[in-house]
CSV table of C-alpha atoms (C1' of nucleotides) in Angstrom, one decimal:
chain,number,residue,atom,x,y,z
U,418,UNK,CA,49.4,123.2,45.1
U,419,UNK,CA,46.0,122.7,43.2
U,420,UNK,CA,43.0,123.7,44.9
U,421,UNK,CA,40.3,122.4,42.5
U,422,UNK,CA,37.9,119.6,43.7
U,423,UNK,CA,39.6,117.1,41.6
U,424,UNK,CA,43.0,118.3,43.3
U,425,UNK,CA,41.4,117.7,46.7
U,426,UNK,CA,40.4,114.3,45.6
U,427,UNK,CA,43.9,113.3,44.7
U,428,UNK,CA,45.5,114.7,47.8
U,429,UNK,CA,43.0,112.4,49.7
U,430,UNK,CA,44.0,109.5,47.4
U,431,UNK,CA,47.7,110.1,48.3
U,432,UNK,CA,47.1,110.1,51.9
U,433,UNK,CA,45.0,107.0,51.8
U,434,UNK,CA,47.6,105.4,49.8
U,435,UNK,CA,50.3,106.2,52.4
U,436,UNK,CA,48.2,104.9,55.2
U,437,UNK,CA,47.5,101.7,53.4
U,438,UNK,CA,51.1,100.9,52.3
U,439,UNK,CA,52.6,102.0,55.7
U,440,UNK,CA,50.2,99.8,57.5
U,441,UNK,CA,50.8,96.7,55.3
U,442,UNK,CA,54.4,96.7,54.8
U,443,UNK,CA,56.1,99.5,57.0
U,444,UNK,CA,57.7,102.8,56.2
U,445,UNK,CA,60.6,101.1,54.5
U,446,UNK,CA,58.4,99.6,51.9
U,447,UNK,CA,56.3,102.6,50.9
U,448,UNK,CA,58.3,104.2,48.0
U,449,UNK,CA,56.9,107.2,46.3
U,450,UNK,CA,56.5,105.4,43.0
U,451,UNK,CA,54.1,103.0,44.8
U,452,UNK,CA,52.2,105.7,46.7
U,453,UNK,CA,51.7,107.4,43.3
U,454,UNK,CA,50.6,104.3,41.6
U,455,UNK,CA,48.2,103.4,44.5
U,456,UNK,CA,46.8,106.9,44.5
U,457,UNK,CA,46.3,106.7,40.6
U,458,UNK,CA,48.7,109.6,39.8
U,459,UNK,CA,52.1,110.0,38.2
U,460,UNK,CA,55.2,110.1,40.5
U,461,UNK,CA,56.0,113.7,39.9
U,462,UNK,CA,52.3,114.9,40.7
U,463,UNK,CA,53.1,114.1,44.4
U,464,UNK,CA,55.4,117.1,44.4
U,465,UNK,CA,52.7,119.5,43.4
U,466,UNK,CA,50.8,118.5,46.7
U,467,UNK,CA,53.7,118.0,49.1
U,468,UNK,CA,57.3,119.1,49.5
U,469,UNK,CA,58.6,115.7,49.5
U,470,UNK,CA,58.3,112.5,51.2
U,471,UNK,CA,59.1,113.8,54.7
U,472,UNK,CA,56.5,116.5,54.4
U,473,UNK,CA,54.0,114.0,52.9
U,474,UNK,CA,54.5,111.5,55.9
U,475,UNK,CA,54.3,114.4,58.5
U,476,UNK,CA,51.1,115.8,56.8
U,477,UNK,CA,49.4,112.4,56.9
U,478,UNK,CA,50.3,112.1,60.4
U,479,UNK,CA,48.9,115.5,61.4
U,480,UNK,CA,45.7,114.9,59.6
U,481,UNK,CA,45.0,111.5,60.8
U,482,UNK,CA,45.7,112.7,64.4
U,483,UNK,CA,43.2,115.5,63.9
U,484,UNK,CA,40.6,113.1,62.8
U,485,UNK,CA,41.4,111.0,65.9
U,486,UNK,CA,41.0,114.1,68.2
U,487,UNK,CA,37.9,115.2,66.4
U,488,UNK,CA,36.4,111.7,67.0
U,489,UNK,CA,37.5,111.6,70.7
U,490,UNK,CA,35.8,114.7,71.5
U,491,UNK,CA,32.9,114.8,69.3
U,492,UNK,CA,29.8,116.0,71.2
U,493,UNK,CA,31.9,116.3,74.3
U,494,UNK,CA,30.7,119.0,76.6
U,495,UNK,CA,32.0,118.6,80.3
U,496,UNK,CA,29.2,117.8,82.7
U,497,UNK,CA,29.3,117.6,86.5
U,498,UNK,CA,30.4,113.8,86.5
U,499,UNK,CA,34.1,113.2,85.8
U,500,UNK,CA,33.3,109.6,85.4
U,501,UNK,CA,30.7,110.2,82.9
U,502,UNK,CA,32.8,112.6,80.9
U,503,UNK,CA,35.7,110.1,80.8
U,504,UNK,CA,33.5,107.3,79.8
U,505,UNK,CA,32.2,109.4,76.9
U,506,UNK,CA,35.7,110.4,75.7
U,507,UNK,CA,37.0,106.7,76.3
U,508,UNK,CA,34.1,105.0,74.2
U,509,UNK,CA,34.7,107.7,71.5
U,510,UNK,CA,38.3,106.8,71.3
U,511,UNK,CA,37.6,103.1,71.3
U,512,UNK,CA,34.8,103.6,68.7
U,513,UNK,CA,37.4,105.4,66.5
U,514,UNK,CA,40.0,102.7,66.8
U,515,UNK,CA,37.5,100.0,65.9
U,516,UNK,CA,35.7,102.0,63.0
U,517,UNK,CA,38.8,103.6,61.5
U,518,UNK,CA,41.2,100.8,62.2
U,519,UNK,CA,43.5,101.6,59.4
U,520,UNK,CA,43.9,105.4,60.9
U,521,UNK,CA,44.4,103.9,64.2
U,522,UNK,CA,47.0,101.5,63.2
U,523,UNK,CA,48.7,104.1,61.3
U,524,UNK,CA,49.0,106.4,64.3
U,525,UNK,CA,50.3,103.6,66.4
U,526,UNK,CA,53.1,102.9,63.7
U,527,UNK,CA,54.0,106.6,63.9
U,528,UNK,CA,54.2,106.7,67.8
U,529,UNK,CA,57.1,104.7,68.1
U,530,UNK,CA,59.1,105.6,64.8
U,531,UNK,CA,61.4,108.5,64.2
U,532,UNK,CA,60.2,108.8,60.8
U,533,UNK,CA,57.8,111.5,62.3
U,534,UNK,CA,59.8,114.7,63.4
U,535,UNK,CA,59.5,116.0,66.9
U,536,UNK,CA,57.7,119.0,65.9
U,537,UNK,CA,54.8,117.2,64.3
U,538,UNK,CA,54.5,114.9,67.3
U,539,UNK,CA,54.3,118.1,69.6
U,540,UNK,CA,51.7,119.4,67.4
U,541,UNK,CA,49.8,116.2,67.6
U,542,UNK,CA,49.9,116.0,71.3
U,543,UNK,CA,48.2,119.4,71.6
U,544,UNK,CA,44.9,118.0,70.7
U,545,UNK,CA,44.5,115.9,73.8
U,546,UNK,CA,44.2,119.0,76.0
U,547,UNK,CA,40.5,118.5,77.0
U,548,UNK,CA,41.4,115.0,78.4
U,549,UNK,CA,44.1,116.3,80.4
U,550,UNK,CA,41.9,119.0,81.6
U,551,UNK,CA,39.3,116.6,82.7
U,552,UNK,CA,41.8,114.4,84.5
U,553,UNK,CA,43.0,117.5,86.5
U,554,UNK,CA,39.4,118.2,87.4
U,555,UNK,CA,39.1,114.5,88.6
U,556,UNK,CA,42.3,114.9,90.6
U,557,UNK,CA,41.1,118.2,92.3
U,558,UNK,CA,37.8,116.3,93.2
U,559,UNK,CA,39.7,113.4,94.6
U,560,UNK,CA,38.2,110.9,92.0
U,561,UNK,CA,41.3,110.3,89.9
U,562,UNK,CA,44.5,109.1,91.3
U,563,UNK,CA,47.0,112.0,91.9
U,564,UNK,CA,49.6,110.8,89.5
U,565,UNK,CA,51.1,112.2,86.1
U,566,UNK,CA,48.8,112.4,83.1
U,567,UNK,CA,51.3,110.3,81.3
U,568,UNK,CA,50.7,107.6,83.8
U,569,UNK,CA,46.8,108.0,83.4
U,570,UNK,CA,47.1,107.8,79.6
U,571,UNK,CA,49.6,104.8,79.8
U,572,UNK,CA,47.0,102.8,81.9
U,573,UNK,CA,43.7,104.0,80.5
U,574,UNK,CA,44.2,104.9,76.7
U,575,UNK,CA,47.4,103.2,75.5
U,576,UNK,CA,46.3,99.6,76.3
U,577,UNK,CA,43.7,99.9,73.4
U,578,UNK,CA,46.5,100.3,71.0
U,579,UNK,CA,47.8,97.0,72.1
U,580,UNK,CA,44.5,95.1,71.8
U,581,UNK,CA,44.1,96.5,68.3
U,582,UNK,CA,47.5,95.5,67.4
U,583,UNK,CA,46.8,92.0,68.6
U,584,UNK,CA,43.4,92.1,66.7
U,585,UNK,CA,45.4,93.2,63.5
U,586,UNK,CA,47.5,89.9,63.9
U,587,UNK,CA,44.3,87.6,64.4
U,588,UNK,CA,45.3,87.0,67.9
U,589,UNK,CA,42.5,88.7,69.7
U,590,UNK,CA,39.1,89.9,68.8
U,591,UNK,CA,37.5,92.9,70.1
U,592,UNK,CA,33.6,92.3,70.4
U,593,UNK,CA,31.0,94.5,72.2
U,594,UNK,CA,30.9,92.8,75.6
U,595,UNK,CA,34.8,92.8,75.7
U,596,UNK,CA,34.9,96.6,75.2
U,597,UNK,CA,32.9,97.1,78.3
U,598,UNK,CA,35.3,94.7,80.1
U,599,UNK,CA,38.1,96.8,78.7
U,600,UNK,CA,36.5,100.0,79.9
U,601,UNK,CA,36.0,98.7,83.3
U,602,UNK,CA,39.8,97.8,83.4
U,603,UNK,CA,40.7,101.2,82.1
U,604,UNK,CA,38.6,103.0,84.7
U,605,UNK,CA,39.8,100.9,87.6
U,606,UNK,CA,43.4,101.6,86.8
U,607,UNK,CA,43.0,105.4,87.1
U,608,UNK,CA,40.1,106.0,89.6
U,609,UNK,CA,40.7,106.4,93.4
Z,499,UNK,CA,80.4,81.8,60.6
Z,500,UNK,CA,83.5,82.6,63.0
Z,501,UNK,CA,83.4,81.0,66.3
Z,502,UNK,CA,86.5,82.4,67.8
Z,503,UNK,CA,86.7,84.6,70.8
Z,504,UNK,CA,87.3,87.7,68.7
Z,505,UNK,CA,84.6,86.5,66.3
Z,506,UNK,CA,82.0,86.7,69.2
Z,507,UNK,CA,83.1,90.1,70.2
Z,508,UNK,CA,82.5,91.3,66.6
Z,509,UNK,CA,79.1,89.6,66.6
Z,510,UNK,CA,78.2,91.4,69.9
Z,511,UNK,CA,79.5,94.7,68.5
Z,512,UNK,CA,77.3,94.4,65.4
Z,513,UNK,CA,74.3,93.7,67.6
Z,514,UNK,CA,74.9,96.6,69.8
Z,515,UNK,CA,75.4,98.7,66.6
Z,516,UNK,CA,71.9,97.8,65.2
Z,517,UNK,CA,70.1,98.4,68.6
Z,518,UNK,CA,71.9,101.9,69.0
Z,519,UNK,CA,71.2,103.0,65.3
Z,520,UNK,CA,67.6,101.8,65.4
Z,521,UNK,CA,67.0,103.3,68.6
Z,522,UNK,CA,68.4,106.8,67.7
Z,523,UNK,CA,67.2,107.0,64.0
Z,524,UNK,CA,64.9,104.1,63.2
Z,525,UNK,CA,65.1,101.2,60.9
Z,526,UNK,CA,65.1,103.4,57.7
Z,527,UNK,CA,68.2,105.0,58.9
Z,528,UNK,CA,70.2,102.0,59.9
Z,529,UNK,CA,72.2,101.0,56.6
Z,530,UNK,CA,74.5,98.2,56.8
Z,531,UNK,CA,77.4,100.3,55.9
Z,532,UNK,CA,76.8,102.5,59.0
Z,533,UNK,CA,76.2,99.4,61.2
Z,534,UNK,CA,79.4,98.1,60.1
Z,535,UNK,CA,81.4,101.3,60.8
Z,536,UNK,CA,79.7,101.5,64.4
Z,537,UNK,CA,80.7,98.1,65.0
Z,538,UNK,CA,84.3,98.7,63.7
Z,539,UNK,CA,84.2,96.0,60.9
Z,540,UNK,CA,84.1,96.2,57.1
Z,541,UNK,CA,80.8,96.0,55.4
Z,542,UNK,CA,81.4,92.6,53.9
Z,543,UNK,CA,82.2,91.0,57.4
Z,544,UNK,CA,78.7,91.3,58.4
Z,545,UNK,CA,77.8,88.5,56.0
Z,546,UNK,CA,80.2,86.1,57.5
Z,547,UNK,CA,77.9,86.5,60.6
Z,548,UNK,CA,74.4,86.8,59.4
Z,549,UNK,CA,72.7,85.9,56.2
Z,550,UNK,CA,71.7,89.5,55.3
Z,551,UNK,CA,70.0,92.5,56.8
Z,552,UNK,CA,66.7,90.8,57.5
Z,553,UNK,CA,68.4,87.8,59.1
Z,554,UNK,CA,70.6,90.3,61.2
Z,555,UNK,CA,67.5,92.3,62.5
Z,556,UNK,CA,65.7,89.3,63.3
Z,557,UNK,CA,68.5,87.6,65.2
Z,558,UNK,CA,69.0,91.0,67.2
Z,559,UNK,CA,65.2,91.0,68.0
Z,560,UNK,CA,65.5,87.3,69.4
Z,561,UNK,CA,68.7,87.8,71.3
Z,562,UNK,CA,67.3,90.9,73.1
Z,563,UNK,CA,63.9,89.4,73.7
Z,564,UNK,CA,65.6,86.4,75.3
Z,565,UNK,CA,67.6,88.7,77.6
Z,566,UNK,CA,64.3,90.4,78.6
Z,567,UNK,CA,62.7,87.1,79.4
Z,568,UNK,CA,65.7,85.9,81.3
Z,569,UNK,CA,65.5,89.2,83.4
Z,570,UNK,CA,61.7,88.9,83.8
Z,571,UNK,CA,61.8,85.3,85.4
Z,572,UNK,CA,65.1,85.6,87.1
Z,573,UNK,CA,64.9,83.6,90.3
Z,574,UNK,CA,61.2,83.1,89.9
Z,575,UNK,CA,59.8,80.1,91.5
Z,576,UNK,CA,56.0,80.0,91.8
Z,577,UNK,CA,54.9,80.4,95.4
Z,578,UNK,CA,51.4,80.0,96.9
Z,579,UNK,CA,50.6,83.7,96.4
Z,580,UNK,CA,49.6,84.7,93.1
Z,581,UNK,CA,49.8,88.3,93.8
Z,582,UNK,CA,53.4,87.9,95.3
Z,583,UNK,CA,54.4,86.0,92.2
Z,584,UNK,CA,53.1,88.7,89.8
Z,585,UNK,CA,54.7,91.4,91.8
Z,586,UNK,CA,58.1,89.7,91.5
Z,587,UNK,CA,57.8,89.3,87.7
Z,588,UNK,CA,56.5,92.9,87.4
Z,589,UNK,CA,59.3,94.4,89.2
Z,590,UNK,CA,61.7,92.2,87.3
Z,591,UNK,CA,60.3,93.5,84.0
Z,592,UNK,CA,60.1,97.2,85.2
Z,593,UNK,CA,63.8,96.8,86.5
Z,594,UNK,CA,64.9,95.5,83.1
Z,595,UNK,CA,63.3,98.2,81.2
Z,596,UNK,CA,65.0,100.9,83.4
Z,597,UNK,CA,68.4,99.2,83.7
Z,598,UNK,CA,68.6,98.1,80.1
Z,599,UNK,CA,66.9,101.0,78.6
Z,600,UNK,CA,68.3,100.6,75.2
Z,601,UNK,CA,67.2,97.0,74.8
Z,602,UNK,CA,63.8,97.7,76.0
Z,603,UNK,CA,63.4,100.7,73.6
Z,604,UNK,CA,64.6,98.6,70.9
Z,605,UNK,CA,61.9,95.8,71.6
Z,606,UNK,CA,59.2,98.5,71.7
Z,607,UNK,CA,60.3,99.7,68.3
Z,608,UNK,CA,60.0,96.1,67.0
Z,609,UNK,CA,56.7,95.6,68.3
Z,610,UNK,CA,55.0,97.8,65.8
Z,611,UNK,CA,57.2,97.5,62.8
Z,612,UNK,CA,56.7,94.8,60.1
Z,613,UNK,CA,60.6,94.8,59.8
Z,614,UNK,CA,60.4,91.8,62.0
Z,615,UNK,CA,58.9,88.8,60.3
Z,616,UNK,CA,56.0,87.0,62.0
Z,617,UNK,CA,57.9,83.8,62.7
Z,618,UNK,CA,60.4,85.6,64.7
Z,619,UNK,CA,57.7,87.4,66.7
Z,620,UNK,CA,55.9,84.2,67.5
Z,621,UNK,CA,59.2,82.8,68.8
Z,622,UNK,CA,59.6,85.8,70.9
Z,623,UNK,CA,56.1,85.5,72.4
Z,624,UNK,CA,56.8,81.9,73.5
Z,625,UNK,CA,59.2,83.3,76.3
Z,626,UNK,CA,56.2,84.6,78.3
Z,627,UNK,CA,54.6,81.4,79.0
Z,628,UNK,CA,55.4,81.4,82.8
Z,629,UNK,CA,53.3,84.7,83.0
Z,630,UNK,CA,50.3,83.5,81.3
Z,631,UNK,CA,50.4,80.4,83.5
Z,632,UNK,CA,50.5,82.6,86.4
Z,633,UNK,CA,47.5,84.5,85.3
Z,634,UNK,CA,45.7,81.3,84.4
Z,635,UNK,CA,46.3,80.2,88.1
Z,636,UNK,CA,45.1,83.4,89.4
Z,637,UNK,CA,42.0,83.2,87.4
Z,638,UNK,CA,41.2,79.7,88.7
Z,639,UNK,CA,41.6,80.9,92.3
Z,640,UNK,CA,39.4,84.0,91.5
Z,641,UNK,CA,42.0,86.6,92.1
Z,642,UNK,CA,42.7,87.9,88.6
Z,643,UNK,CA,40.0,89.0,86.2
Z,644,UNK,CA,38.6,86.3,84.0
Z,645,UNK,CA,39.6,88.1,80.7
Z,646,UNK,CA,42.0,87.3,77.7
Z,647,UNK,CA,45.5,87.4,78.8
Z,648,UNK,CA,46.1,89.8,76.0
Z,649,UNK,CA,44.0,92.2,78.0
Z,650,UNK,CA,45.8,91.6,81.1
Z,651,UNK,CA,49.1,92.1,79.4
Z,652,UNK,CA,47.8,95.4,77.8
Z,653,UNK,CA,47.0,96.9,81.2
Z,654,UNK,CA,49.7,95.5,83.5
Z,655,UNK,CA,52.8,95.4,81.2
Z,656,UNK,CA,52.3,97.3,78.1
Z,657,UNK,CA,51.9,100.6,79.9
Z,658,UNK,CA,55.4,100.4,81.0
Z,659,UNK,CA,56.6,100.7,77.5
Z,660,UNK,CA,54.7,104.1,77.1
Z,661,UNK,CA,56.1,105.5,80.2
Z,662,UNK,CA,59.6,104.5,79.0
Z,663,UNK,CA,59.1,106.1,75.7
Z,664,UNK,CA,58.0,109.3,77.3
Z,665,UNK,CA,61.1,109.3,79.5
Z,666,UNK,CA,63.0,108.7,76.3
Z,667,UNK,CA,61.6,112.0,75.1
Z,668,UNK,CA,62.2,113.8,78.4
Z,669,UNK,CA,58.6,114.3,79.1
Z,670,UNK,CA,58.4,111.9,81.9
Z,671,UNK,CA,60.7,110.7,84.6
Z,672,UNK,CA,60.5,107.4,86.3
Z,673,UNK,CA,61.6,107.7,89.9
Z,674,UNK,CA,61.6,104.9,92.6
Z,675,UNK,CA,58.4,106.1,94.4
Z,676,UNK,CA,56.7,106.4,91.1
Z,677,UNK,CA,57.5,102.7,90.2
Z,678,UNK,CA,55.5,101.8,93.1
Z,679,UNK,CA,52.7,103.8,92.1
Z,680,UNK,CA,52.7,102.3,88.6
Z,681,UNK,CA,52.8,98.8,90.1
Z,682,UNK,CA,49.6,99.6,92.1
Z,683,UNK,CA,47.9,100.8,88.9
Z,684,UNK,CA,49.0,97.7,87.0
Z,685,UNK,CA,47.7,95.4,89.9
Z,686,UNK,CA,44.5,97.2,90.4
Z,687,UNK,CA,43.6,96.9,86.6
Z,688,UNK,CA,43.9,93.1,86.6
Z,689,UNK,CA,43.0,92.0,90.2
Z,690,UNK,CA,39.2,91.1,90.9
G,31,DA,C1',44.7,130.2,23.0
G,32,DC,C1',46.3,130.4,27.5
G,33,DA,C1',47.7,128.8,32.2
G,34,DA,C1',47.7,125.4,35.4
G,35,DA,C1',47.9,120.5,36.3
G,36,DA,C1',49.8,116.2,35.3
G,37,DT,C1',53.1,113.1,33.3
G,38,DG,C1',56.9,109.7,33.4
G,39,DA,C1',61.5,109.1,31.6
G,40,DA,C1',65.8,110.6,33.2
G,41,DT,C1',69.1,111.5,37.1
G,42,DG,C1',72.1,110.9,40.7
G,43,DA,C1',72.5,109.3,45.3
G,44,DA,C1',72.2,105.5,48.4
G,45,DC,C1',71.3,101.0,49.4
G,46,DG,C1',72.3,95.8,50.1
G,47,DT,C1',75.2,92.4,48.5
G,48,DT,C1',79.2,90.2,46.2
G,49,DC,C1',83.9,88.8,45.5
G,50,DA,C1',88.7,89.1,44.2
G,51,DT,C1',92.1,90.1,47.3
G,52,DT,C1',94.7,90.7,51.6
G,53,DT,C1',95.5,89.6,56.5
G,54,DA,C1',95.7,86.9,60.7
G,55,DC,C1',96.6,82.9,62.8
G,56,DA,C1',97.3,78.1,63.9
G,57,DT,C1',99.9,74.1,62.7
G,58,DA,C1',103.9,71.5,60.7
G,59,DG,C1',108.6,70.8,59.3
G,60,DT,C1',113.4,71.7,59.9
Y,1091,DA,C1',113.3,79.2,67.5
Y,1092,DC,C1',112.2,80.3,63.0
Y,1093,DT,C1',109.8,79.8,58.7
Y,1094,DA,C1',106.7,77.8,55.5
Y,1095,DT,C1',102.2,76.4,54.5
Y,1096,DG,C1',97.2,76.1,54.7
Y,1097,DT,C1',92.9,77.7,56.3
Y,1098,DA,C1',89.7,81.0,58.1
Y,1099,DA,C1',88.6,85.8,58.7
Y,1100,DA,C1',88.4,90.2,57.1
Y,1101,DT,C1',88.4,93.8,53.6
Y,1102,DG,C1',86.4,97.4,50.7
Y,1103,DA,C1',85.9,98.6,45.9
Y,1104,DA,C1',82.6,97.5,42.6
Y,1105,DC,C1',77.8,95.9,41.0
Y,1106,DG,C1',73.1,96.1,40.3
Y,1107,DT,C1',69.1,97.8,42.2
Y,1108,DT,C1',66.0,100.9,43.9
Y,1109,DC,C1',64.9,105.2,45.7
Y,1110,DA,C1',63.3,110.4,45.9
Y,1111,DT,C1',63.4,113.9,43.0
Y,1112,DT,C1',63.4,116.8,38.8
Y,1113,DC,C1',61.9,118.8,34.5
Y,1114,DA,C1',61.1,119.0,29.6
Y,1115,DT,C1',56.8,117.9,27.7
Y,1116,DT,C1',51.9,116.9,27.1
Y,1117,DT,C1',47.1,117.0,28.6
Y,1118,DT,C1',43.3,119.3,30.6
Y,1119,DG,C1',40.1,122.9,31.9
Y,1120,DT,C1',38.4,127.6,30.9
DNA sequence: ACAAAATGAATGAACGTTCATTTACATAGT
DNA sequence: ACTATGTAAATGAACGTTCATTCATTTTGT
């Protein structure tokens, strides 16, 4: 795999092309030939950077998931207040989904498709550790409902993906005052 | 299109085959040849019942969505209590997703893929009218948060899909006492 | 001049769809 | 009751297309 500066630029262009094509037309309409053209390289060049389509898609998923986690926990240092910590992380996540809409949409496409193999998904889940720890701390303090972390995630984080999807279809618009509303709903569903 | 009794049986077998294949391997791994084999018919026979793959997938989506709505509003007659009405509908929806897991998983696969065209999606959304009306009534009475119905849906209904998906991956198990927990979280997120 | 990187035409597998043919079935005639 | 006839249903091999992948060749960078 090329490791030059230009090489990295091509790698990035390929990843961006996959995100763009998958978001606008789905996995079934993202052939390698188009990915190559969109990235400004020849079809064969892809195989110098990735082992094949499956590998390419998995790598894109992992890199985007990493970017997501990095955003979610940016500047995060646990304080004494579980609620403050949760608010920090929640707003980070919301900001990522709004600012990097393409990446967020791509992730939600991946979450329900068997195109990503289970190994990569497990790897992607690993990054959420700090949030799970926070919830556990909140539960120990009697601040967070004593339920499965999956339930907490389903009600406080997952809904954002739905709203993003509606926004993508021009049925709903997430403006700033609404974000605060949404946060309140998220917190009210998991707090005790 | 054949209208005999045997014909309808084949049509149903085809629809079941699509649901099964899409759920287990995704849209990209559900070729017409496999759909035919799974349904016990020859490849060409599909085209006597559907106009092509796109039409087949759309029809499956619409029929499953209809079954979902029928379950959601089964025996539903508005009462004086918005909360009671919501509970009725919510438990109907939860019961459907547990009882008819295949259909529910299929619907959630469809919700994020461009494989279904926008027209069919709009048509599918139409069925949720009674729930939107209920929420509006609740808002007029000051019982339900005065926010977009998409937000209400995102927090009270959509999370069930996430939990179902986790259950599908054996990471979470929805047992009866948990359902009541989940309902409380749903209600707490939308009530005032 | 050398090696690494990039190319894009060629390849074969897989796909959705078609259609000439066969099969199943209902109705009519004897 | 049996067979002939007409029509609808079903078949699956064949077709054209598209896809991911390869590799002999060319281009680029040092």
